[in-house]
Amino acid sequence: MAAMVNWLVFLFGLVCLSAAVFEDQAGKFDWRQQYVGKVQFAYFDSQTQASKKLLVATEQNVIASLNSRNGDIIWRQVDKTGPEGHIDTFLVHGQDAITVSGNGRLLRSWETTIGGLNWETVLDTGSFQSAGFVGVQDSVKYVAILKKTAISLHYLSNGHQKWVESLLDSETVQYEVVYSGGSGLVSVLGVVPHSHLTITTYNLEDGKIMKQVSVEALWLESLKPGCAVVRDGVLVCADPASRSLYTLKLEEEHEQEMRQVLLQSLDVELSDGFQPHVLATQPSPAQHPNAEFFLQLGPDHHILLQLGDDAIAPLRDFQQALLVSFATTGEKTVAVVMSPKNETAYSINLFSADSGRRLLETTTTFNHDPSGGKPERLCVHAFLKKDDSVGYRVLVQTEDHALIFVQQPGRVLWIREEALAEVVTMEMVDLPLTGTQAELEGEFGKKAAIQDGLLGMVLKRLSSQLIVLQSWMAHLWKMFCDARQPRSLVKNEVTIETLARDEFNLQKMMVMVTASGKLFGIESSFGTILWKHFLQKVQPGSSFKLVVQRTTAHFPHPPQCTLIIKDKDTGLITLHVFNPIFGKRSHITPPSLGRPILQSLLLPLMDQDYAKVLLLIDNEYKVTAFPSTKRVLQQLQEMASSVFFYLVDSDQGKLSGFRLCRDLTTELIWEVVIPTEVQRIVAVKGKRANEHVHSQGRVMGDRSVLYKYLNPNLLAVVTESSDLHPERSFVGMYLIDGVTGRIIHEAVQRKARGPVYFVHSENWVVYQYWNTKSRRNEFSVLELYEGTEQYNSTAFSSLDRPLTPQVLQQSYIFPSTISQLEATITEKGITSRHLLVGLPSGAILSLPKMFLDPRRPEVPSEQSREENLIPYAPEIPIRSEWFINYNQTVSRAKGIYTAPSGLESTCLVVAYGLDIYQTRVYPSKQFDVLNDDYDYMLISSVLFGLVFATMISKRLAQVKLLNRAWR
Amino acid sequence: MLPRSTTSLFCVLFQALSAVSQGLGEFETVSVGAPVNGDRFRIEGRAVVTDIKPHDWVSTARVLVEGEEDHVGFLKTDGSFAVNDVPSGSYVVEIVSPAYKFEPVRVDITSKGKMRARMVNFIKTSEVVRLPYPLQMRSSGPPNYFIKRETWGWTDFLMNPMVMMMVLPLLIIVLLPKVVNTSDPEMRREMEQSMNMLNPNPELPDVSEFMTKLFSTKGSGKSGSSIKAGKSGQLKRR
């Protein structure tokens, strides 16, 4: 019987807490955007003329197919992260799409229409050098893989190895290029720097060495990128030192020397920083390459050359050519040249590769915002039109990782912002008020009342009310117009002009910072990118931190965000101050910082323009304030004694607390040393500054109150043991007061290892680790209580807390690995909390905090039942109904951002990683607004029915009374 | 009370900046960079969704080993898969797909490369329920992501306890007089008696009476003019 009751309580808990999605809500307020990352290799699928597919492989280890009409992803395969999944090369020929990944570890062939795997082969170890298709007699049957020590040939149909040969003298010779011209031979080109060049030729059938030649080349350092094979197997190399080109026939029988051709003899002007780059083209691996090649002479200077029988002839000189490429369709090969037209536009021209003549009517000019950086990569798809002229489409990649697809004549079909595949940090900012709302606000501005007097104020009042009336009428009129139009025509497009806060503040501006240094302003209800700003000077690998200094609440002052960009190597910081709604750089000049910055903190202190003060602490423990007006400095001096901050030095295992002094220096007040020989600090987290806790305690079954220990200065410090042996490894959790340095609690999880994901909020810490003994993931929850009496209920002070809190802890099994952990947050903290758990499958699980409650009893009692405590069960269930993103999975979730909305019941959630997903969650259901499925029809029909029934029965009663009177 | 300064005492704590993140990076290289000596093995298997061709779902599915991205396998166009380069150990292998649900399987690999597949049991970790190897993953259908809305039906309405409580007495009131013959004088007397039983005890003061009394006495205490009102109230009562 008791068990039954347990189950009932448990089920009740499940039913009450499930914050699931209804089917009709899918896509109503949530959206997902999928990305692939910075493109490394791009090919057009040219099997058929009408093909509309692009195949790309990216730096994020993603292989995908894009629809060239609209830029949508047709399919996408996400490999493992890091160097193990790195795509070394991607080759496409006809139907075959081959990737080599993990530094030459795996060879894969992809089915390009549906995105499945054809076959996969494990290659021998050895660092990858190069790969190429090998064709014989006009058909491509093999792929050759060149590694540092070996060359292998594989069948394209099933991936099986045909033969493998180890390379001679691989310690001294750098083998770099594999070449095959369709003649049944495979050549491997290697170089001993500043000594000689070796050419080894293998028989395609059995891998026998046919010939080995070594040619003296004292000037040659590397074959890439200054060398290429052109025409019928002639190696062309450019030497920047002697300013000349060298040629060598690979298939010549006898010993030979490299022929030198001075560039001056070709009438070529050379700039000083000559870094040669030779670009040749081989339309089909079963045939010889073309005789034409591009030579890059300067940053914007290319020349098209042709290798004749005995001489090199210049075909055309391109003085202003940013990017060049070749494209082949049928028999025709064209040279594509892209050059800047003016500040904001680029033009693309086609030239016949054979003659260097410009092809008529092939000029394409497209506009490109210069702030997005220069174009970096060009991928051209040429096709023959009906009248035998050449048409083409171009995919341009720019410095900010954007992909631009251009069609003749200069129409930009689509743009993909691939920088968003690497969002580093984000913030959500309230939208500004509308013009009318702002008018009302302005009426009660601080200066207005004094100037105008009584009559003026009355007039102002009337006028503003008139404006409100007017806008309301306009709104009604618009609703009326919209209702008359068919539903499909009504578009609720959001533009930067129509941007305004909605009545529940559910729509916000998402400011996203990406690793490439590009900032985005995305409106949250539909996911439209409203502004973008590319910071060109940002070094790759910098760390970013975004702070909101002034919100939209202080009209007429514009909102203000500051991005702290920290250079990885020098630790120097630059500040980018901007308006988060429009993305414009602010005219405020940030302070110049000469020294590396260790820590930054945003104080709740405001200057006269309502901007919060940002403190930056440099490596000499001096403090710089921004903004640093006189008033701010004065305020800082007054408050200095109550401003504390901490620094973490994980290399030395040191956690130190500092206090601000009146002269903006700092003094060390505490230090906690965690010896690095035993364990190392992995992460430190405080609580969120905008978090509200509504209830100070929990009412227990016996009507007494268990007060929460709500220390706003508490730090959760996670450590991992340096001993990684499964029997001895452990995970530590320290709770340290950030003001006094007092260790409030210490919990050690033995036989556990990271990665540790944790959330620190209210009076609890939830963390997840890997149990090495039982080989499973476990959640542990720590809750801190003051006890049944509060020490000081009016204010919390870290300096005056004599009692240590009671700590309760419980652990649970979680049947999956997790990739992210975050907690929901709401405006006032009344709504119950849920944990948002990102799973490796891409789902986001909304797990009620009620399941992670250390007071869950093993044996339920009358009191625990009254408290609605779920009886303890070791395993936490994962139910697909709790996935807030149903089938809209988020690949590689790197972060989950939660923000309160204007409604207490609603929390806004953004999950970002390779994809971006935005939704709303209702942890305690929508208790403050009517549900979507609220039955207006029923309620009104019942109401009308009742009114009608009353009227009729009244009439009937009258008749009856009358009849009775007559009787 | 605490002095004012302590109430305004605060400490702004921020996520640790670079120091910690750098530490994290180094840690990762330590754990990953030390390769497990010994051989690497391959986990093979096949995934089947009943009545659905693999073409329709393989592009969105992946094979994850121990949930992390250390070992990832892709599905071939016939639904089979292989995960390469897995060192010996015990792993949970699962197929993740947004469209279909698959049960995870635990695979044990000995240092000599012997494979064994068994059911995943996180509570009794040593329990062995053998499963076939190479793995046969059969989908249990599409996952249920949505909960049904509560729809409004007449039966729900009628079976509601509140409605039942309302309707049943109504029926009794309407039907009872018809069943019982009211013209019978004996019966009528009996009913009147029972009605009297229902009536409140005449000794008990009526609520309205009590209220008027209360207000009138209060009023009389306050001012003389309201005595009249009190009197009139008493008059009314008679």
Short mmCIF file of N, CA, C and O in Angstrom, two decimals, chain A residues 21-24 76-78 80-81 105-106 110 114 117 120 122 545 566 598 600-602 639 642 644 646 648 650 682 713 720 739 770 774-776 792 795 800 815 817 840-841 880-881 883 886-887 892 932-933 938, chain B residues 2 7 10-20 23-24 26-27 42 55 58-59 62 64 66-70 72 74-77 82 84-85 90 96 98 106 118 122-123 125 144-149 152:
data_model
loop_
_atom_site.label_atom_id
_atom_site.label_comp_id
_atom_site.label_asym_id
_atom_site.label_seq_id
_atom_site.Cartn_x
_atom_site.Cartn_y
_atom_site.Cartn_z
N VAL A 21 5.95 20.61 -24.45
CA VAL A 21 5.48 21.43 -25.55
C VAL A 21 4.23 20.76 -26.12
O VAL A 21 4.15 19.54 -26.20
N PHE A 22 3.26 21.54 -26.47
CA PHE A 22 2.10 21.01 -27.17
C PHE A 22 2.42 21.00 -28.66
O PHE A 22 3.19 21.83 -29.13
N GLU A 23 1.77 20.09 -29.35
CA GLU A 23 2.13 19.93 -30.76
C GLU A 23 1.85 21.19 -31.56
O GLU A 23 2.63 21.58 -32.42
N ASP A 24 0.74 21.88 -31.24
CA ASP A 24 0.41 23.07 -32.03
C ASP A 24 1.31 24.25 -31.70
O ASP A 24 1.29 25.26 -32.39
N ARG A 76 23.57 17.44 -43.40
CA ARG A 76 24.76 17.89 -42.67
C ARG A 76 25.23 16.75 -41.79
O ARG A 76 24.42 16.11 -41.13
N GLN A 77 26.51 16.47 -41.81
CA GLN A 77 27.07 15.46 -40.92
C GLN A 77 28.13 16.12 -40.07
O GLN A 77 29.02 16.78 -40.58
N VAL A 78 28.00 15.95 -38.77
CA VAL A 78 28.89 16.61 -37.82
C VAL A 78 29.84 15.57 -37.25
O VAL A 78 29.41 14.63 -36.60
N LYS A 80 33.44 14.48 -35.01
CA LYS A 80 33.90 14.85 -33.67
C LYS A 80 34.70 16.16 -33.71
O LYS A 80 35.29 16.51 -34.72
N THR A 81 34.73 16.83 -32.58
CA THR A 81 35.41 18.11 -32.53
C THR A 81 36.92 17.91 -32.38
O THR A 81 37.38 16.82 -32.06
N ARG A 105 43.60 9.69 -40.76
CA ARG A 105 43.23 8.46 -40.08
C ARG A 105 42.06 7.76 -40.77
O ARG A 105 42.04 6.56 -40.89
N LEU A 106 41.09 8.53 -41.20
CA LEU A 106 39.89 7.92 -41.78
C LEU A 106 39.66 8.43 -43.19
O LEU A 106 39.75 9.63 -43.45
N TRP A 110 31.13 9.71 -49.26
CA TRP A 110 29.78 10.15 -48.89
C TRP A 110 28.83 10.02 -50.06
O TRP A 110 29.19 10.27 -51.20
N ILE A 114 21.67 11.98 -50.23
CA ILE A 114 20.96 11.88 -48.95
C ILE A 114 21.86 12.14 -47.75
O ILE A 114 21.39 12.36 -46.64
N LEU A 117 26.75 7.58 -45.46
CA LEU A 117 28.11 7.16 -45.70
C LEU A 117 28.09 6.03 -46.72
O LEU A 117 27.28 5.11 -46.61
N GLU A 120 33.76 3.53 -45.26
CA GLU A 120 34.73 4.18 -44.38
C GLU A 120 35.90 3.23 -44.22
O GLU A 120 35.71 2.03 -44.04
N VAL A 122 39.85 2.73 -42.39
CA VAL A 122 40.87 3.24 -41.47
C VAL A 122 42.21 3.17 -42.18
O VAL A 122 42.57 2.14 -42.74
N LYS A 545 34.21 39.14 -23.45
CA LYS A 545 33.25 39.23 -22.37
C LYS A 545 32.34 40.41 -22.66
O LYS A 545 32.83 41.50 -22.99
N LYS A 566 39.98 40.37 -25.11
CA LYS A 566 41.28 40.12 -24.51
C LYS A 566 42.14 39.32 -25.47
O LYS A 566 41.75 38.24 -25.90
N LEU A 598 43.49 41.42 -15.58
CA LEU A 598 43.25 40.13 -14.96
C LEU A 598 41.76 39.87 -14.75
O LEU A 598 41.29 38.76 -14.90
N SER A 600 37.61 41.73 -14.61
CA SER A 600 36.74 42.88 -14.85
C SER A 600 35.47 42.67 -14.06
O SER A 600 35.01 41.55 -13.91
N LEU A 601 34.92 43.73 -13.52
CA LEU A 601 33.67 43.58 -12.80
C LEU A 601 32.77 44.79 -13.01
O LEU A 601 33.25 45.91 -13.14
N LEU A 602 31.50 44.51 -13.07
CA LEU A 602 30.51 45.54 -13.31
C LEU A 602 29.87 45.86 -11.97
O LEU A 602 29.29 44.98 -11.33
N MET A 639 32.57 54.24 -1.62
CA MET A 639 32.14 52.86 -1.49
C MET A 639 33.30 51.88 -1.45
O MET A 639 33.09 50.68 -1.34
N SER A 642 33.64 48.70 0.53
CA SER A 642 32.69 47.58 0.41
C SER A 642 32.72 46.94 -0.97
O SER A 642 31.81 46.24 -1.34
N PHE A 644 34.58 44.26 -3.16
CA PHE A 644 35.51 43.14 -3.08
C PHE A 644 35.54 42.44 -4.42
O PHE A 644 34.56 42.45 -5.16
N TYR A 646 37.65 38.90 -6.59
CA TYR A 646 38.55 37.75 -6.41
C TYR A 646 39.29 37.48 -7.70
O TYR A 646 38.85 37.85 -8.79
N VAL A 648 41.56 34.29 -9.75
CA VAL A 648 41.86 32.86 -9.76
C VAL A 648 43.14 32.66 -10.53
O VAL A 648 43.29 33.16 -11.64
N SER A 650 44.83 29.40 -11.68
CA SER A 650 44.71 27.95 -11.62
C SER A 650 46.06 27.26 -11.77
O SER A 650 46.22 26.12 -11.37
N VAL A 682 39.28 23.97 -11.64
CA VAL A 682 38.78 23.84 -12.99
C VAL A 682 37.85 25.00 -13.33
O VAL A 682 37.90 25.56 -14.41
N ASN A 713 27.50 36.41 -1.96
CA ASN A 713 28.95 36.46 -2.24
C ASN A 713 29.56 35.08 -2.35
O ASN A 713 30.77 34.93 -2.39
N GLU A 720 39.50 19.28 -9.81
CA GLU A 720 39.64 17.89 -10.25
C GLU A 720 41.01 17.41 -9.82
O GLU A 720 41.97 18.18 -9.81
N VAL A 739 33.91 37.37 0.13
CA VAL A 739 34.33 38.56 0.87
C VAL A 739 35.35 38.20 1.93
O VAL A 739 36.39 38.85 2.07
N TRP A 770 31.47 12.29 -13.72
CA TRP A 770 31.51 10.91 -14.22
C TRP A 770 32.00 10.03 -13.09
O TRP A 770 33.07 10.27 -12.52
N SER A 774 31.43 3.08 -11.27
CA SER A 774 30.22 2.50 -11.87
C SER A 774 30.04 2.89 -13.33
O SER A 774 29.07 2.48 -13.95
N ARG A 775 30.97 3.68 -13.84
CA ARG A 775 30.93 4.11 -15.24
C ARG A 775 29.57 4.70 -15.62
O ARG A 775 28.86 4.18 -16.47
N ARG A 776 29.19 5.71 -14.91
CA ARG A 776 27.94 6.38 -15.22
C ARG A 776 28.06 7.84 -14.81
O ARG A 776 28.95 8.22 -14.05
N ASN A 792 19.83 37.10 10.74
CA ASN A 792 19.47 38.51 10.53
C ASN A 792 18.61 38.55 9.28
O ASN A 792 19.11 38.33 8.19
N ALA A 795 19.15 41.91 6.37
CA ALA A 795 20.25 42.07 5.43
C ALA A 795 21.22 40.94 5.61
O ALA A 795 21.33 40.34 6.68
N ASP A 800 29.33 39.23 9.18
CA ASP A 800 28.63 38.99 10.43
C ASP A 800 27.74 37.76 10.30
O ASP A 800 26.53 37.86 10.20
N PRO A 815 21.08 9.07 -16.72
CA PRO A 815 21.38 8.05 -17.73
C PRO A 815 21.94 8.59 -19.05
O PRO A 815 21.72 7.99 -20.08
N THR A 817 25.26 11.31 -20.85
CA THR A 817 26.27 12.34 -20.72
C THR A 817 25.57 13.68 -20.97
O THR A 817 24.51 13.70 -21.59
N PRO A 840 24.08 15.24 -25.47
CA PRO A 840 24.92 15.14 -26.68
C PRO A 840 24.12 14.88 -27.95
O PRO A 840 24.60 15.15 -29.04
N SER A 841 22.92 14.37 -27.80
CA SER A 841 22.10 14.16 -28.99
C SER A 841 21.60 15.47 -29.57
O SER A 841 21.05 15.49 -30.66
N SER A 880 11.18 12.07 -23.31
CA SER A 880 11.25 12.90 -24.52
C SER A 880 10.21 14.02 -24.48
O SER A 880 10.34 14.99 -25.21
N GLU A 881 9.21 13.93 -23.63
CA GLU A 881 8.24 15.03 -23.51
C GLU A 881 8.89 16.25 -22.86
O GLU A 881 8.39 17.35 -22.98
N PHE A 883 11.83 17.40 -23.57
CA PHE A 883 12.75 18.08 -24.48
C PHE A 883 12.07 19.35 -24.96
O PHE A 883 11.09 19.31 -25.68
N TYR A 886 11.93 19.70 -28.89
CA TYR A 886 11.40 18.51 -29.60
C TYR A 886 12.40 17.94 -30.60
O TYR A 886 13.46 17.47 -30.17
N ASN A 887 12.15 18.01 -31.92
CA ASN A 887 13.15 17.42 -32.81
C ASN A 887 14.12 18.44 -33.37
O ASN A 887 14.94 18.12 -34.21
N ARG A 892 26.24 20.24 -30.88
CA ARG A 892 27.39 20.75 -30.12
C ARG A 892 27.04 21.97 -29.28
O ARG A 892 27.67 23.01 -29.41
N ASP A 932 -2.86 29.11 -24.51
CA ASP A 932 -3.12 29.20 -25.95
C ASP A 932 -4.45 28.54 -26.29
O ASP A 932 -5.16 28.96 -27.19
N ASP A 933 -4.72 27.46 -25.55
CA ASP A 933 -5.90 26.69 -25.91
C ASP A 933 -7.12 27.14 -25.10
O ASP A 933 -8.08 26.40 -24.98
N LEU A 938 -16.30 28.37 -25.85
CA LEU A 938 -17.08 27.66 -24.84
C LEU A 938 -17.55 28.63 -23.78
O LEU A 938 -18.73 28.68 -23.43
N LEU B 2 21.89 46.27 12.05
CA LEU B 2 23.25 46.43 11.55
C LEU B 2 23.45 47.86 11.08
O LEU B 2 22.50 48.51 10.67
N THR B 7 24.69 46.94 5.33
CA THR B 7 23.59 46.54 4.46
C THR B 7 23.93 46.82 3.00
O THR B 7 23.53 46.09 2.13
N PHE B 10 28.56 44.94 -0.54
CA PHE B 10 28.36 43.96 -1.63
C PHE B 10 29.71 43.58 -2.21
O PHE B 10 30.72 44.23 -2.01
N CYS B 11 29.67 42.55 -2.92
CA CYS B 11 30.88 42.07 -3.55
C CYS B 11 30.48 41.61 -4.92
O CYS B 11 29.57 40.80 -5.05
N VAL B 12 31.03 42.17 -5.90
CA VAL B 12 30.65 41.79 -7.24
C VAL B 12 31.57 40.70 -7.71
O VAL B 12 32.77 40.85 -7.76
N LEU B 13 30.97 39.63 -7.99
CA LEU B 13 31.75 38.45 -8.34
C LEU B 13 31.48 38.10 -9.78
O LEU B 13 30.34 38.04 -10.19
N PHE B 14 32.51 37.90 -10.45
CA PHE B 14 32.34 37.56 -11.86
C PHE B 14 32.93 36.21 -12.15
O PHE B 14 33.77 35.71 -11.44
N GLN B 15 32.44 35.65 -13.21
CA GLN B 15 33.04 34.40 -13.65
C GLN B 15 34.51 34.65 -13.85
O GLN B 15 34.92 35.65 -14.39
N ALA B 16 35.29 33.70 -13.41
CA ALA B 16 36.72 33.88 -13.50
C ALA B 16 37.11 34.08 -14.95
O ALA B 16 36.63 33.38 -15.82
N LEU B 17 37.93 35.03 -15.18
CA LEU B 17 38.32 35.33 -16.56
C LEU B 17 39.35 34.34 -17.05
O LEU B 17 39.28 33.17 -16.75
N SER B 18 40.31 34.85 -17.70
CA SER B 18 41.21 34.02 -18.49
C SER B 18 41.92 32.95 -17.67
O SER B 18 42.14 31.86 -18.17
N ALA B 19 42.28 33.25 -16.47
CA ALA B 19 43.11 32.32 -15.73
C ALA B 19 42.49 30.94 -15.72
O ALA B 19 43.13 29.95 -16.04
N VAL B 20 41.22 30.90 -15.42
CA VAL B 20 40.57 29.61 -15.32
C VAL B 20 40.39 28.99 -16.69
O VAL B 20 40.64 27.81 -16.88
N GLY B 23 43.44 27.40 -17.83
CA GLY B 23 43.67 26.17 -17.10
C GLY B 23 42.87 25.04 -17.70
O GLY B 23 43.36 23.93 -17.86
N LEU B 24 41.64 25.34 -18.07
CA LEU B 24 40.77 24.33 -18.65
C LEU B 24 41.40 23.78 -19.92
O LEU B 24 41.44 22.58 -20.14
N GLU B 26 44.45 23.66 -20.85
CA GLU B 26 45.61 22.83 -20.60
C GLU B 26 45.20 21.46 -20.12
O GLU B 26 45.74 20.45 -20.53
N PHE B 27 44.18 21.47 -19.27
CA PHE B 27 43.74 20.20 -18.72
C PHE B 27 43.29 19.26 -19.83
O PHE B 27 43.62 18.10 -19.86
N ARG B 42 37.20 -1.66 -33.25
CA ARG B 42 36.10 -1.15 -34.05
C ARG B 42 34.81 -1.76 -33.53
O ARG B 42 34.72 -2.96 -33.30
N HIS B 55 17.51 5.33 -46.19
CA HIS B 55 17.72 6.57 -46.93
C HIS B 55 17.03 7.76 -46.27
O HIS B 55 17.49 8.88 -46.35
N VAL B 58 19.12 8.25 -42.31
CA VAL B 58 20.53 8.14 -41.90
C VAL B 58 21.26 9.47 -41.86
O VAL B 58 22.21 9.64 -41.11
N SER B 59 20.81 10.46 -42.65
CA SER B 59 21.58 11.71 -42.69
C SER B 59 21.45 12.49 -41.40
O SER B 59 22.30 13.33 -41.10
N ARG B 62 23.49 9.76 -35.89
CA ARG B 62 24.90 9.56 -35.62
C ARG B 62 25.02 8.47 -34.57
O ARG B 62 24.10 8.23 -33.82
N LEU B 64 27.00 7.60 -31.21
CA LEU B 64 27.86 8.19 -30.19
C LEU B 64 28.31 7.09 -29.24
O LEU B 64 27.53 6.22 -28.86
N GLU B 66 29.73 6.54 -25.59
CA GLU B 66 29.82 7.18 -24.28
C GLU B 66 29.41 8.65 -24.35
O GLU B 66 29.91 9.50 -23.64
N GLY B 67 28.51 8.93 -25.28
CA GLY B 67 27.89 10.25 -25.33
C GLY B 67 28.81 11.38 -25.74
O GLY B 67 28.34 12.41 -26.14
N GLU B 68 30.10 11.20 -25.63
CA GLU B 68 30.98 12.31 -25.94
C GLU B 68 31.36 12.29 -27.39
O GLU B 68 31.10 11.32 -28.10
N GLU B 69 31.99 13.34 -27.82
CA GLU B 69 32.34 13.42 -29.23
C GLU B 69 33.70 12.82 -29.51
O GLU B 69 34.29 13.06 -30.55
N ASP B 70 34.25 12.02 -28.59
CA ASP B 70 35.55 11.41 -28.85
C ASP B 70 35.47 10.38 -29.96
O ASP B 70 36.38 10.23 -30.75
N VAL B 72 32.87 9.09 -32.89
CA VAL B 72 31.62 9.33 -33.61
C VAL B 72 31.58 8.39 -34.80
O VAL B 72 32.58 8.20 -35.49
N PHE B 74 29.23 7.28 -38.32
CA PHE B 74 28.14 7.68 -39.20
C PHE B 74 27.48 6.42 -39.76
O PHE B 74 28.12 5.38 -39.87
N LEU B 75 26.23 6.57 -40.12
CA LEU B 75 25.51 5.42 -40.64
C LEU B 75 25.66 5.35 -42.15
O LEU B 75 25.60 6.36 -42.84
N LYS B 76 25.84 4.12 -42.61
CA LYS B 76 25.90 3.93 -44.06
C LYS B 76 24.49 3.95 -44.61
O LYS B 76 23.52 3.87 -43.86
N THR B 77 24.42 3.98 -45.92
CA THR B 77 23.09 4.11 -46.54
C THR B 77 22.26 2.85 -46.36
O THR B 77 21.06 2.86 -46.66
N ALA B 82 29.98 1.57 -38.22
CA ALA B 82 31.21 1.12 -37.57
C ALA B 82 31.85 2.32 -36.92
O ALA B 82 31.91 3.39 -37.51
N ASN B 84 35.34 3.49 -35.41
CA ASN B 84 36.73 3.08 -35.41
C ASN B 84 37.51 3.71 -34.27
O ASN B 84 37.06 4.68 -33.66
N ASP B 85 38.67 3.14 -34.03
CA ASP B 85 39.64 3.74 -33.11
C ASP B 85 39.15 3.81 -31.68
O ASP B 85 39.37 4.80 -30.98
N SER B 90 34.76 -0.17 -21.44
CA SER B 90 33.32 -0.43 -21.47
C SER B 90 32.62 0.86 -21.87
O SER B 90 32.88 1.92 -21.30
N VAL B 96 21.86 8.39 -31.98
CA VAL B 96 21.04 9.58 -31.72
C VAL B 96 20.44 10.05 -33.03
O VAL B 96 21.14 10.24 -34.02
N PRO B 98 16.96 12.61 -34.23
CA PRO B 98 15.79 13.33 -33.74
C PRO B 98 14.48 12.67 -34.15
O PRO B 98 13.45 12.92 -33.55
N ARG B 106 25.39 -1.38 -23.98
CA ARG B 106 26.74 -1.30 -23.43
C ARG B 106 27.63 -2.31 -24.13
O ARG B 106 27.26 -3.47 -24.29
N ARG B 118 25.83 -5.86 -24.07
CA ARG B 118 24.84 -6.18 -23.04
C ARG B 118 23.93 -5.00 -22.80
O ARG B 118 24.19 -3.87 -23.26
N PHE B 122 22.20 1.09 -15.28
CA PHE B 122 23.03 2.02 -14.52
C PHE B 122 23.00 1.73 -13.04
O PHE B 122 23.87 2.15 -12.31
N ILE B 123 21.97 1.05 -12.58
CA ILE B 123 21.86 0.82 -11.14
C ILE B 123 22.66 -0.41 -10.74
O ILE B 123 23.52 -0.35 -9.86
N THR B 125 25.38 -2.15 -12.15
CA THR B 125 26.29 -1.99 -13.27
C THR B 125 26.96 -3.29 -13.68
O THR B 125 27.46 -3.40 -14.79
N ASN B 144 8.08 10.46 -28.52
CA ASN B 144 6.89 11.28 -28.28
C ASN B 144 7.33 12.59 -27.65
O ASN B 144 7.65 12.66 -26.47
N TYR B 145 7.40 13.63 -28.46
CA TYR B 145 7.90 14.92 -27.96
C TYR B 145 6.81 15.77 -27.36
O TYR B 145 7.08 16.67 -26.58
N PHE B 146 5.59 15.54 -27.77
CA PHE B 146 4.52 16.47 -27.40
C PHE B 146 3.54 15.82 -26.44
O PHE B 146 3.34 14.61 -26.47
N ILE B 147 2.93 16.63 -25.62
CA ILE B 147 1.83 16.11 -24.81
C ILE B 147 0.53 16.59 -25.43
O ILE B 147 0.48 17.64 -26.07
N LYS B 148 -0.49 15.80 -25.23
CA LYS B 148 -1.77 16.12 -25.86
C LYS B 148 -2.46 17.23 -25.09
O LYS B 148 -2.41 17.29 -23.87
N ARG B 149 -3.12 18.10 -25.81
CA ARG B 149 -3.93 19.11 -25.16
C ARG B 149 -5.17 18.46 -24.59
O ARG B 149 -5.70 17.52 -25.17
N TRP B 152 -12.09 19.28 -24.86
CA TRP B 152 -13.32 19.42 -24.10
C TRP B 152 -14.38 18.50 -24.69
O TRP B 152 -14.67 18.54 -25.88
#
